[in-house]
Tab-separated table of C-alpha atoms and ligand atoms in Angstrom:
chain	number	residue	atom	x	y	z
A	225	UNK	CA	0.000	0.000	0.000
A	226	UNK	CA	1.277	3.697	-0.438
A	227	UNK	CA	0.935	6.671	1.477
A	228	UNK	CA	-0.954	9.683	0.682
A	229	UNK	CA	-0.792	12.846	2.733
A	230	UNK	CA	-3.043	16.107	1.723
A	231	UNK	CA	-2.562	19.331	3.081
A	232	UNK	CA	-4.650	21.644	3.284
A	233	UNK	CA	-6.725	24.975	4.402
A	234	UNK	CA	-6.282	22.077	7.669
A	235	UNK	CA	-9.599	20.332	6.194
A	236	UNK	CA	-7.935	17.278	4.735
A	237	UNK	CA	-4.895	15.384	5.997
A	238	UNK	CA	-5.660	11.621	4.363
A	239	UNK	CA	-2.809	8.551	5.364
A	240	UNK	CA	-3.116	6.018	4.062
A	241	UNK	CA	-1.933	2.902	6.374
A	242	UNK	CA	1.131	0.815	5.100
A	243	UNK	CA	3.541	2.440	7.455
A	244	UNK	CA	1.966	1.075	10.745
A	245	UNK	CA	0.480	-1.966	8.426
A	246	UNK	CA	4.423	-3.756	9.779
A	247	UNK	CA	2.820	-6.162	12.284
A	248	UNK	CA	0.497	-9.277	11.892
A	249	UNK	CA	-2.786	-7.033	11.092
A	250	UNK	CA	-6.074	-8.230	10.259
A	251	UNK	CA	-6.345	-7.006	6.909
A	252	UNK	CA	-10.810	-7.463	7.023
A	253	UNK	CA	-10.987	-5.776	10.337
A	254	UNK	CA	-11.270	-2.060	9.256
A	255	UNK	CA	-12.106	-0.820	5.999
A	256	UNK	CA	-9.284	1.611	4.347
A	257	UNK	CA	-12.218	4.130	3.903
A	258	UNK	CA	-12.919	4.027	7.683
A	259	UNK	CA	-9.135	4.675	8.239
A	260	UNK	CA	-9.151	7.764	6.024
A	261	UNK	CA	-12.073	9.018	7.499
A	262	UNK	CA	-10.237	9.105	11.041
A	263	UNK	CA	-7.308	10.172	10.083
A	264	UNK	CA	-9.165	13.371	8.191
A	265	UNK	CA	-10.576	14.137	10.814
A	266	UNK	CA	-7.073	14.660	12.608
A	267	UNK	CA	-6.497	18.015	14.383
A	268	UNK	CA	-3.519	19.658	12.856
A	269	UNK	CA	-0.716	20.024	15.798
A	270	UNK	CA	0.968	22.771	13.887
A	271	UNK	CA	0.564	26.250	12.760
A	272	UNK	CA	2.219	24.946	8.887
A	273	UNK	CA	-0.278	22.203	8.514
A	274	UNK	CA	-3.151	25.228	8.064
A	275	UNK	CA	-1.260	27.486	6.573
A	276	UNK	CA	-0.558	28.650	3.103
A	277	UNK	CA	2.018	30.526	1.008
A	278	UNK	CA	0.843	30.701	-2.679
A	279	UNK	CA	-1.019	31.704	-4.800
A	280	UNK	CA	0.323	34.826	-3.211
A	281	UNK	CA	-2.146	37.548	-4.441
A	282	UNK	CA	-1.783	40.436	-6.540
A	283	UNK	CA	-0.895	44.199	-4.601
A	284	UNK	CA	-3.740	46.881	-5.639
A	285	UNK	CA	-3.249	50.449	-4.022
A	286	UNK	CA	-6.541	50.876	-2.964
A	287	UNK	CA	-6.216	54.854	-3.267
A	288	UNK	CA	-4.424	54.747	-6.858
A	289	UNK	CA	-5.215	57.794	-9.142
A	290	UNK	CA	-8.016	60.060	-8.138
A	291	UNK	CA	-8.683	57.697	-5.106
A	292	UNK	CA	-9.549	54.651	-7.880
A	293	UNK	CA	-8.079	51.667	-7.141
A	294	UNK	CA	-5.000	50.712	-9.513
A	295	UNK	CA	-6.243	47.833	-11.552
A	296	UNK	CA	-9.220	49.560	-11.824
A	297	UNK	CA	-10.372	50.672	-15.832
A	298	UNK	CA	-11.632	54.152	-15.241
A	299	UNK	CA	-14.619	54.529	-17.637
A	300	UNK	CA	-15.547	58.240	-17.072
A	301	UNK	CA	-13.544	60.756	-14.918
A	302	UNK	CA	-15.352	63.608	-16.063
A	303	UNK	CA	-12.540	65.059	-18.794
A	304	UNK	CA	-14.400	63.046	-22.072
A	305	UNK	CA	-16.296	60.309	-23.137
A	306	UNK	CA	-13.750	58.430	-24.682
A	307	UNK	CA	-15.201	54.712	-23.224
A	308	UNK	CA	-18.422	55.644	-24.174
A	309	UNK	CA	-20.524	55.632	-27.415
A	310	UNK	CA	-24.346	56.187	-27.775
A	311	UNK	CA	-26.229	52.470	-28.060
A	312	UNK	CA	-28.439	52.973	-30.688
A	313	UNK	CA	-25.656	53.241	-33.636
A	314	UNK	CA	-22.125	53.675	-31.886
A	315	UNK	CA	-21.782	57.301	-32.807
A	316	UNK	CA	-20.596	60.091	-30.394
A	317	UNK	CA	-22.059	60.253	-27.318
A	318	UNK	CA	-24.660	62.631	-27.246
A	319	UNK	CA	-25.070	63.450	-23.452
A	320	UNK	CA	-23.844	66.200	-21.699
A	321	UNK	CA	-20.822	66.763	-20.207
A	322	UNK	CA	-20.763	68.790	-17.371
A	323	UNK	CA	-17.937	71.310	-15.722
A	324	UNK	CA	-17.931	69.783	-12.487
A	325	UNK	CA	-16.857	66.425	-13.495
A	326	UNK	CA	-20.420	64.689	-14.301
A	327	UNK	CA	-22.220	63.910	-17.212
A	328	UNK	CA	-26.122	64.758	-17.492
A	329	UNK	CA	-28.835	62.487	-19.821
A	330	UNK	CA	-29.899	64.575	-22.408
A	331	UNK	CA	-33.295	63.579	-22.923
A	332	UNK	CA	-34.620	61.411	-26.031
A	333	UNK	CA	-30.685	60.744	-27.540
A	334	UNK	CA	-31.159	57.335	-26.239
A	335	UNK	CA	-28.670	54.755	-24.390
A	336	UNK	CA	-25.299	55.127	-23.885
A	337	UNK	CA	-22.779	52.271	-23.622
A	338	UNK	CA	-19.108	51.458	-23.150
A	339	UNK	CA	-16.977	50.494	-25.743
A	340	UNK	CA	-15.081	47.722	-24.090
A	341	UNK	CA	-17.057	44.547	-23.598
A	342	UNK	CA	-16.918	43.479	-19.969
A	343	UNK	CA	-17.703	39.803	-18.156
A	344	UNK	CA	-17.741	39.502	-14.265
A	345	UNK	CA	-16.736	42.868	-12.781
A	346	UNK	CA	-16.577	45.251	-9.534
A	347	UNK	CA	-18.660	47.985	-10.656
A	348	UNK	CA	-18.593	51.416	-9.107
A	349	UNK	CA	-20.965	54.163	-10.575
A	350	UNK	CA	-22.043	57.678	-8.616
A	351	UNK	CA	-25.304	59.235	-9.801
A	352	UNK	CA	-27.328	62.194	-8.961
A	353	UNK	CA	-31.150	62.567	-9.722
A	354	UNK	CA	-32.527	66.413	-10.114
A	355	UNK	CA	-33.052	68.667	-7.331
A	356	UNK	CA	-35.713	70.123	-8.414
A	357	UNK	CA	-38.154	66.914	-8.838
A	358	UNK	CA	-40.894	66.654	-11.399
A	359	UNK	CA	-42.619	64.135	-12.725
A	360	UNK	CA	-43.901	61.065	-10.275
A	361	UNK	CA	-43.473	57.301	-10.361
A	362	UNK	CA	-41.387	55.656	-12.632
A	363	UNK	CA	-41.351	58.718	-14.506
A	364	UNK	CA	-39.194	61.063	-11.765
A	365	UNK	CA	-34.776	60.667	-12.369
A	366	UNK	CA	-35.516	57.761	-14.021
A	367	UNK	CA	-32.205	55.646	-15.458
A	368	UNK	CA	-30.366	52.383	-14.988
A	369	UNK	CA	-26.784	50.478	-14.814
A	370	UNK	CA	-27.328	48.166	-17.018
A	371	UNK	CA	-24.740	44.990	-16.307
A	372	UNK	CA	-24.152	43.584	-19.959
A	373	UNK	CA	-26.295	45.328	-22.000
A	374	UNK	CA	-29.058	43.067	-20.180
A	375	UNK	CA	-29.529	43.137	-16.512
A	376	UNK	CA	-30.853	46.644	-14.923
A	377	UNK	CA	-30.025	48.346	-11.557
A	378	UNK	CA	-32.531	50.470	-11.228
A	379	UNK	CA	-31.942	54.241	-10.508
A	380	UNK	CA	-34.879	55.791	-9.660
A	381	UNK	CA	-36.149	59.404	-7.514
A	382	UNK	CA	-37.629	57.296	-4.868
A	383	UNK	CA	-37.703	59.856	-2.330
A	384	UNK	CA	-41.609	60.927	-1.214
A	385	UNK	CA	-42.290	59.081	-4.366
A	386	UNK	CA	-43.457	55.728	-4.007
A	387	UNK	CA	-44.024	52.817	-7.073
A	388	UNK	CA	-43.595	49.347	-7.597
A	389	UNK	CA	-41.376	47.494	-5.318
A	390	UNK	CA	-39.952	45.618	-7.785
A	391	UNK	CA	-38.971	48.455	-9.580
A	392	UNK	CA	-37.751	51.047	-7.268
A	393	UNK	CA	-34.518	52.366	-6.594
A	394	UNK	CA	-32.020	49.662	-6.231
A	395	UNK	CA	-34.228	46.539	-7.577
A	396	UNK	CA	-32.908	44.231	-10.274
A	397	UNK	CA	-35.710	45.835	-12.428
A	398	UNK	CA	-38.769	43.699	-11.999
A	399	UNK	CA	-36.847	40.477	-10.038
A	400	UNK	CA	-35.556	41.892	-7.356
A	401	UNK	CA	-37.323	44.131	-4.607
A	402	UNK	CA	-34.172	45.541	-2.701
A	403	UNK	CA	-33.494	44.879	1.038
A	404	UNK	CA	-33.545	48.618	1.569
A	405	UNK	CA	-33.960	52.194	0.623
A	406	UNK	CA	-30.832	53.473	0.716
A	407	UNK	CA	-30.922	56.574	-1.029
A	408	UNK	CA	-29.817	60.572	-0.182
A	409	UNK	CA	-31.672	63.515	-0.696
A	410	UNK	CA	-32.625	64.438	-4.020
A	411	UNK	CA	-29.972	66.119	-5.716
A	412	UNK	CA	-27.190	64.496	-3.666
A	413	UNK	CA	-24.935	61.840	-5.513
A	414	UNK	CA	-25.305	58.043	-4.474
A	415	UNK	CA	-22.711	55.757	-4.941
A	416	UNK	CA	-23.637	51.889	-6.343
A	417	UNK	CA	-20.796	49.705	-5.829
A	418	UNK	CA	-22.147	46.013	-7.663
A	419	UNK	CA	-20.167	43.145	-7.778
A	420	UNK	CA	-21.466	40.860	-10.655
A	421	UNK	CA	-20.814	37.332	-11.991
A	422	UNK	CA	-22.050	36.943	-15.692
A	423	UNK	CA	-23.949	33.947	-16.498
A	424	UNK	CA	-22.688	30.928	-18.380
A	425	UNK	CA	-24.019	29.007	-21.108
A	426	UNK	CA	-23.270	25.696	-22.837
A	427	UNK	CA	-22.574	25.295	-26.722
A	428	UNK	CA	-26.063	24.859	-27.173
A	429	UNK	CA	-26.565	27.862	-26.125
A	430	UNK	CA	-28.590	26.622	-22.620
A	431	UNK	CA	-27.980	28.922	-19.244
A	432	UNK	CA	-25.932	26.722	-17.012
A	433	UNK	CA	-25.108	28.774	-14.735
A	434	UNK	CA	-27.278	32.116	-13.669
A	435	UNK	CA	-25.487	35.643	-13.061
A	436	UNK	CA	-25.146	36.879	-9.786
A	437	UNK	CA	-25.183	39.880	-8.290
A	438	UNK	CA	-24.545	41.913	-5.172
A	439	UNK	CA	-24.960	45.676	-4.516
A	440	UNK	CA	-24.501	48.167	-2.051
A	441	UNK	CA	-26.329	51.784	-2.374
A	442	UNK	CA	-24.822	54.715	-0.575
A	443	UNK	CA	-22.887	51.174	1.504
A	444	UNK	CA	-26.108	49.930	2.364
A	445	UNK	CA	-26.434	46.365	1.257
A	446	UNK	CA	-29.311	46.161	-1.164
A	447	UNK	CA	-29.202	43.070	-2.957
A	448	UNK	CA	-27.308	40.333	-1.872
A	449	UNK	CA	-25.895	37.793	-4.391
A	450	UNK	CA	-29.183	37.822	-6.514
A	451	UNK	CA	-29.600	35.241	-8.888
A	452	UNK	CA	-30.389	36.899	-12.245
A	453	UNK	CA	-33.337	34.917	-14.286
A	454	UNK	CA	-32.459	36.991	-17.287
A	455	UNK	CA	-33.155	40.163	-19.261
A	456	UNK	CA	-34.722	43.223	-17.522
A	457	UNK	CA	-37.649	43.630	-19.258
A	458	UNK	CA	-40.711	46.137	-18.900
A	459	UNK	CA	-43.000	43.673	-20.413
A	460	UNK	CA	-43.115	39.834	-20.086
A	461	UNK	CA	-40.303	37.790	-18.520
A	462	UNK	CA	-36.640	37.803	-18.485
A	463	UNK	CA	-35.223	36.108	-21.325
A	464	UNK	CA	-31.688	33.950	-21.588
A	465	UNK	CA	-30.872	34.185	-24.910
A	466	UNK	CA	-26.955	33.116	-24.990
A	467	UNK	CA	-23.831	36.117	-24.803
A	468	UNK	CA	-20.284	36.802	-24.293
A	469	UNK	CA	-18.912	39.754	-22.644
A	470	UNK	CA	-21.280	43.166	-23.413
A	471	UNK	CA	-21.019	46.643	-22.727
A	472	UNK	CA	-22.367	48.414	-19.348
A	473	UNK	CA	-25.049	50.492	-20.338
A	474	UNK	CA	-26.848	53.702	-19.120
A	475	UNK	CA	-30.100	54.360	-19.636
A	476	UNK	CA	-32.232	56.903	-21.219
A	477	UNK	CA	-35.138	56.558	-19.891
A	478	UNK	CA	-36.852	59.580	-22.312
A	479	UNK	CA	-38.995	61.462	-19.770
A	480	UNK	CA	-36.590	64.089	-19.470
A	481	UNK	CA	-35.352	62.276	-15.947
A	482	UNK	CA	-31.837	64.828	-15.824
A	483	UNK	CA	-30.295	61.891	-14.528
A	484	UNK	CA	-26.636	62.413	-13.726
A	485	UNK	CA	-23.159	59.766	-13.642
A	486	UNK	CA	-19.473	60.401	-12.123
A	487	UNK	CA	-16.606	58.973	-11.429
A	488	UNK	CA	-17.060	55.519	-13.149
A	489	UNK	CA	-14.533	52.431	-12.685
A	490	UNK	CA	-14.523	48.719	-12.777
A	491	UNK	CA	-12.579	45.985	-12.163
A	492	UNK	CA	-12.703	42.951	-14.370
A	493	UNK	CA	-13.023	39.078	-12.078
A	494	UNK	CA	-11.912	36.942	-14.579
B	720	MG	MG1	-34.561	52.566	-15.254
């Protein structure tokens, strides 16, 4: 017989026997399986048996340029829109772009999206919904982070302005009511900070695995490793049509919502 040992995260330290196996040993009176199982269950007498050295991982300055992390891709710092093109036909953003470092929808241009495809990513996006309010509903600073192209964080005027759960500030539009309302006064800017885990799909093109997501509003936790059943969609369910990586995408939501975005950065999780 031969001897195994497995270190590890001090969960699994497996011997097999031969070494003590020397004497005149009943070979039928314990199982090896049985033997394993006690010796697993072994209580490390070391610090090294639970400890690790590699993978040792990479160093990230968490304050790197303009207080963004440095492996972060910085996708608007308020000087252009050079990630950014408009969604409907990949021409020159169209939005405005504001002296204080923000950007502003500008009603009926439509969508705009990034230029890069992303996958699974750390997502950090500030926004700002009018001070002066108008409009009620659905229909007051109405926008979105879309994750892909697909999946919608909803960013909404909530404030004194109730609507559907489902589809308030911080849902998963229309999956996902959010654990909280999290947001500041109108006119004030949030911060979303959304970790998300794109879905997977076979070569048939079936889901097998659902995207995830996580997000914290203003560093409230609002949703909390959501499983995404598919598309946002204002009418009828979500759909899982197969993709690769996709733009992030900001919506438009054409009610003149005045919407604004800062200081937007991700880090890809691949
Ligand atoms: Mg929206």
């Amino acid at each position: 017989m031969t001897t195994t040992c497995k270190l590890g995260l001090g969960l699994w330290v497996v011997i097999c026997l031969v070494a003590c196996n020397n004497s005149n040993q009943d070979k039928t009176e314990t199982p090896d399986t049985a033997i394993e199982i006690i010796e697993a269950e072994k209580e490390p007498t070391k610090p090294k048996e639970t400890e690790l050295y590699v993978p040792v991982p990479p160093t990230v300055n968490p304050t790197g340029k303009n207080g963004v992390p440095s492996d972060a891709i910085i996708l608007f710092d308020g000087t252009n829109f050079d990630e950014w093109e408009m969604t409907s036909d990949s021409t020159a953003v169209k939005w405005l772009l504001n002296a204080d470092g923000s950007m502003t929808v500008k009603d009926k241009t439509g969508n705009i999206q990034t230029k890069r495809n992303f996958g699974s990513v750390q997502l950090h996006v500030e926004w700002r919904s009018p001070k002066e309010v108008q409009g009620n509903g659905q229909n007051r600073g109405n926008s979105g982070v879309f994750l892909q192209k697909r999946y919608e964080v909803q960013v909404l005027d909530n404030n004194n302005n109730d609507t559907y759960v489902n589809g308030q500030v911080g849902s998963i539009y229309k999956q996902s009511i959010p654990l909280a309302k999290a947001s500041v006064p109108s006119g004030q800017w949030n911060t979303y900070d959304i970790i998300y885990h794109a879905p997977e799909f076979d070569s048939e093109g079936h889901k097998t695995k659902s995207a995830t997501i996580t997000v914290l509003h203003n560093n409230v936790l609002i949703q909390d490793h959501f499983e995404i059943q598919g598309t946002s969609e204002y009418i009828g369910w979500p759909k899982n049509d197969p993709h690769g990586k996709a733009p992030i995408m900001l919506q438009d939501h054409q009610d003149n919502s005045r919407v604004s975005y800062r200081n937007i950065w991700l880090r890809e999780l691949e």
